Amino acid sequence: MKNYCFHIGIDVSKLKLDVNLLNTQTLVSEHFVLKNDVKSIKLFIKTLTKRKIDICDVLFCCENTGIYTNHLITISADLNLDLWVVPAIEIKRSKGISRGKNDKTDAKDISYYSLRNIDKLSLFTLAELDILKLKMLYTEREKALKSLLIMQTSKENVDFVNKEIFTQISKINKSLVCAIKKSIKMIEDKIKQIIRSNEDLQKQVTLIKSVPGIGNQTSLYFIIATKGFTAFQNWRKFACYSGVAPFEYSSGSSIKGRTKVNHLADKKMKSLLQMCAMTSMKYDVQLKEYYYKKKAEGKHSMLILNNIRCKLISRVFAVINRQTPYINTYKFAS
């Protein structure tokens, strides 16, 4: 494992970055405040080199704050910096008992987290450009679909509003609904265009869709969530990320809780898998028989469906690892 001479903790916000430079030998730290833009971050990197600090011996660590970390991620990719992006809840729970907070102390806590938990280090790798494009387009499609559902609720007013007023409102509503539908169609066409232009993505989509019960949107989100199946080592880790992996809850002889899934999960992936599980039960004879077999044994319906979600994830990872479409061997069974 690489030994870093300096650990830099960065508290990211919309307008500024609070930076804590921690020397691993002396445990002396310095605090800096930068604007959250490309120019300011590059100037800070230059000041480090002027102080004869080798960038290769520096570990940059920050919380995952979504789009606000984009400038930092872009520069780390351009300059080959070692960047560790950690979920905010993990850093928060590692602090122990704390009272109060501010950006300066948060940056210091992040730098000490990276020092103490170096054995957990997982350097950030910039996802392929096409996957980043797909992620942005998928997000915009979700926003447009929510807007469409909201606009379509105006139809419920037909029997409760003055007809003259409703006629005027419905004309405006129809034009807005039409515009949103056109936007959704444009987004979907752009997504298809990106996938067609990338052979690897096109092959991954084809392989995922070969699994019964999985359609276009789920296959697309699989690629986005796994960063093209590079972010997770195996299907079990992805099942944990998706919130379908069960965990034991017990302690000593007094606490014997039931085994259950954790609420810390990618809720979108979990909901898509739920719909896929329901669909696969209709069209996959093997999973259908599995469901009714477990139901006859007295198992709860949601437990069986969760098992099916896990089976679907394992099938997806299997076809990606083998690079061959899913084969239903069950139909060959005697």
C-alpha positions in Angstrom: 0.0 0.0 0.0 1.3 3.4 -0.9 2.5 5.6 1.9 1.4 9.2 1.4 3.4 12.1 3.0 0.4 14.4 3.0 -3.4 13.9 3.3 -5.6 16.7 2.0 -9.2 16.8 3.3 -11.6 18.9 1.2 -15.0 20.1 2.4 -16.9 20.8 -0.8 -19.7 23.4 -1.1 -21.3 25.2 -4.0 -19.1 28.4 -3.9 -15.9 27.4 -2.0 -13.6 24.6 -0.9 -12.2 24.3 2.6 -8.9 22.5 2.3 -6.9 21.0 5.2 -3.3 20.0 4.4 -2.2 17.3 6.9 1.4 16.3 7.3 1.5 12.6 8.2 5.0 12.9 9.9 4.3 15.8 12.2 0.4 15.7 12.2 0.5 19.5 11.7 -2.3 20.8 9.5 -2.9 24.0 7.5 -6.2 25.4 6.4 -6.9 27.0 3.0 -10.1 28.4 1.5 -10.5 28.3 -2.3 -13.2 29.2 -4.8 -14.9 26.1 -6.2 -13.7 26.7 -9.8 -11.1 25.2 -12.0 -8.7 28.2 -11.9 -8.5 28.3 -8.1 -8.0 24.6 -7.8 -5.1 24.7 -10.3 -3.5 27.6 -8.5 -3.6 25.7 -5.2 -1.9 22.7 -6.9 0.8 25.1 -8.2 1.4 26.4 -4.6 1.9 22.9 -3.4 4.6 22.2 -6.1 6.2 25.6 -5.2 6.5 24.4 -1.6 8.4 21.3 -3.0 5.5 18.9 -2.2 5.5 16.0 -4.6 1.9 15.6 -5.9 2.4 11.9 -6.2 2.9 11.7 -2.4 -0.4 13.5 -1.7 -3.8 11.9 -1.2 -6.8 14.2 -1.9 -10.0 13.1 -0.1 -13.5 14.7 -0.2 -17.1 13.9 0.4 -19.4 12.9 -2.4 -21.5 16.0 -2.9 -22.7 15.3 -6.4 -22.3 17.9 -9.0 -20.3 20.3 -6.7 -17.3 17.9 -6.9 -17.1 18.0 -10.7 -14.3 20.7 -10.9 -12.2 18.7 -8.4 -12.8 15.4 -10.3 -12.0 16.9 -13.7 -8.7 18.4 -12.5 -7.7 15.2 -10.7 -8.2 13.3 -13.9 -6.3 15.8 -16.0 -3.3 16.0 -13.5 -3.4 12.3 -12.4 -4.1 13.2 -8.8 -4.9 10.5 -6.2 -8.5 11.4 -5.3 -10.6 9.5 -2.8 -14.4 10.3 -2.9 -16.1 9.0 0.2 -19.8 8.9 1.0 -20.6 11.7 3.5 -22.4 9.4 5.9 -19.3 7.2 6.2 -17.1 10.1 7.3 -19.8 11.4 9.7 -20.2 8.0 11.4 -16.4 7.6 11.7 -16.1 10.8 13.8 -17.6 9.4 16.9 -19.2 11.8 19.4 -19.0 15.4 18.2 -20.6 18.7 19.1 -21.1 21.4 16.5 -19.6 21.7 13.1 -18.2 24.1 10.6 -16.4 23.9 7.2 -12.9 24.2 8.7 -13.4 21.3 11.2 -15.1 19.2 8.5 -12.1 19.5 6.2 -9.8 18.5 9.1 -12.0 15.5 9.9 -11.9 14.4 6.2 -8.1 14.6 6.2 -7.9 12.5 9.4 -10.4 10.0 8.0 -8.2 9.4 5.0 -5.2 9.0 7.2 -6.8 6.5 9.6 -8.7 4.5 7.1 -6.0 4.2 4.4 -6.7 0.4 4.3 -10.1 1.2 2.8 -8.6 3.4 0.1 -10.4 3.2 -3.3 -9.1 5.8 -5.7 -11.7 7.6 -7.8 -11.7 6.7 -11.5 -13.4 9.0 -14.0 -16.2 7.1 -15.7 -16.1 6.9 -19.5 -17.4 10.1 -21.1 -20.3 8.3 -22.8 -21.4 6.9 -19.4 -21.4 10.4 -17.9 -23.5 11.6 -20.8 -25.9 8.7 -20.3 -26.2 9.6 -16.6 -27.0 13.2 -17.3 -29.6 12.3 -20.0 -31.2 9.7 -17.8 -31.6 12.3 -15.0 -33.2 14.7 -17.4 -35.6 12.0 -18.6 -36.6 11.3 -15.0 -37.3 15.0 -14.4 -39.3 15.3 -17.6 -41.4 12.2 -16.7 -42.2 13.7 -13.3 -43.2 16.9 -14.9 -45.4 15.0 -17.4 -47.3 13.2 -14.6 -47.9 16.5 -12.8 -49.2 18.2 -15.9 -51.5 15.3 -16.7 -53.3 15.6 -13.3 -55.1 18.6 -14.7 -57.6 16.3 -16.4 -59.1 15.5 -13.0 -60.6 19.0 -12.9 -62.9 18.4 -15.8 -66.0 17.7 -13.7 -65.3 20.3 -10.9 -64.3 23.5 -12.8 -66.3 25.9 -14.9 -66.2 24.6 -18.5 -65.1 27.9 -20.0 -62.1 28.1 -17.6 -61.3 24.4 -18.1 -61.3 24.8 -21.9 -58.7 27.6 -21.6 -56.6 25.7 -19.1 -56.7 22.4 -21.1 -55.4 24.2 -24.2 -52.4 25.4 -22.3 -52.0 22.1 -20.6 -52.1 20.1 -23.9 -49.4 22.3 -25.4 -47.1 21.8 -22.3 -47.8 18.0 -22.3 -46.9 17.9 -26.0 -43.7 19.8 -25.5 -42.6 17.5 -22.6 -43.3 14.4 -24.7 -41.2 15.8 -27.5 -38.4 16.5 -25.0 -38.6 12.9 -23.7 -38.5 11.6 -27.2 -35.4 13.7 -28.0 -33.7 12.5 -24.8 -34.4 8.9 -25.6 -33.2 9.3 -29.2 -29.9 10.9 -27.9 -29.5 8.0 -25.5 -29.9 5.4 -28.3 -27.5 7.4 -30.4 -24.8 7.3 -27.7 -25.2 3.6 -27.2 -25.1 2.8 -30.9 -21.9 4.8 -31.3 -20.2 2.8 -28.6 -19.6 -0.9 -29.3 -18.9 -1.8 -25.7 -22.1 -0.1 -24.4 -24.2 -1.6 -27.2 -22.9 -5.1 -26.4 -23.5 -4.6 -22.7 -27.1 -3.4 -23.3 -27.8 -6.4 -25.6 -26.4 -8.9 -23.0 -28.3 -7.4 -20.1 -31.6 -7.4 -22.1 -31.1 -11.1 -22.9 -32.0 -11.8 -19.2 -35.8 -12.4 -19.0 -37.6 -9.5 -17.3 -35.1 -6.8 -17.9 -35.9 -4.0 -20.4 -34.4 -0.9 -21.8 -34.5 1.5 -18.8 -33.2 -1.1 -16.3 -30.3 -2.2 -18.6 -29.4 1.5 -19.1 -29.4 2.1 -15.3 -27.3 -1.0 -14.7 -24.6 0.5 -16.9 -24.9 3.9 -15.2 -24.9 2.6 -11.7 -22.0 0.2 -12.3 -20.0 2.7 -14.5 -19.9 0.1 -17.3 -19.5 -2.8 -14.8 -16.2 -1.4 -13.5 -17.3 -0.1 -10.1 -18.2 -3.4 -8.5 -16.1 -6.6 -8.1 -19.1 -9.0 -8.1 -22.8 -9.2 -8.1 -23.0 -9.5 -4.3 -21.5 -6.1 -3.7 -23.9 -4.6 -6.2 -26.8 -6.4 -4.5 -25.7 -4.7 -1.3 -25.5 -1.3 -3.1 -29.0 -1.9 -4.5 -30.5 -2.6 -1.1 -31.6 -6.2 -1.8 -28.9 -8.0 0.2 -30.3 -9.3 3.6 -28.3 -8.6 6.8 -28.6 -10.3 10.2 -29.7 -8.3 13.2 -28.7 -10.0 16.5 -26.7 -9.4 19.6 -26.0 -12.0 22.3 -28.9 -14.0 23.6 -31.4 -11.2 24.0 -31.6 -9.5 20.6 -32.8 -11.7 17.9 -34.1 -9.5 15.1 -35.2 -10.8 11.8 -32.8 -10.7 8.9 -33.7 -7.8 6.6 -32.4 -5.5 3.9 -30.9 -2.1 4.8 -32.5 1.2 3.8 -29.1 2.6 2.7 -29.4 1.8 -1.0 -29.8 3.1 -4.5 -33.6 3.4 -4.3 -34.0 3.9 -8.1 -32.1 0.6 -8.8 -34.2 -1.1 -6.1 -37.5 0.0 -7.6 -36.4 -1.0 -11.1 -35.4 -4.4 -9.9 -38.8 -4.8 -8.2 -40.6 -4.2 -11.5 -38.2 -6.6 -13.2 -38.9 -9.3 -10.6 -42.6 -8.9 -11.1 -42.3 -9.1 -14.9 -39.9 -12.1 -14.9 -42.4 -14.1 -12.8 -44.8 -13.9 -15.8 -42.3 -14.8 -18.5 -39.7 -16.9 -16.8 -41.1 -20.4 -15.9 -38.1 -21.2 -13.6 -38.6 -18.1 -11.5 -42.4 -18.6 -11.5 -42.1 -22.1 -10.1 -39.5 -20.9 -7.6 -42.0 -18.3 -6.3 -44.8 -20.7 -5.8 -42.5 -23.3 -4.3 -41.3 -20.9 -1.7 -44.8 -19.6 -1.1 -46.0 -23.2 -0.4 -43.2 -23.5 2.2 -44.7 -20.5 4.0 -42.2 -17.8 2.9 -43.4 -14.2 2.8 -44.1 -12.8 -0.7 -41.7 -9.9 -0.4 -38.9 -12.2 0.8 -39.3 -14.4 -2.3 -39.4 -11.3 -4.6 -36.2 -10.0 -3.0 -34.6 -13.4 -3.7 -35.7 -13.0 -7.3 -34.1 -9.5 -7.4 -30.8 -11.1 -6.3 -31.1 -13.8 -8.9 -31.6 -11.2 -11.6 -28.5 -9.3 -10.5 -26.4 -12.5 -10.5 -27.7 -13.3 -14.0 -26.8 -9.8 -15.3 -23.3 -10.0 -13.9 -22.9 -13.6 -15.2 -23.7 -12.6 -18.8 -21.4 -9.6 -18.6 -18.5 -11.7 -17.2 -19.0 -14.4 -19.8 -19.7 -12.0 -22.7 -22.4 -14.3 -23.9 -26.3 -13.9 -23.8 -28.4 -15.5 -21.2 -29.3 -19.1 -21.9 -32.4 -20.6 -20.3 -31.1 -24.1 -19.4 -34.3 -24.8 -17.5 -36.2 -25.7 -20.7 -33.7 -28.5 -21.4 -34.3 -30.1 -18.0 -36.1 -33.4 -18.0 
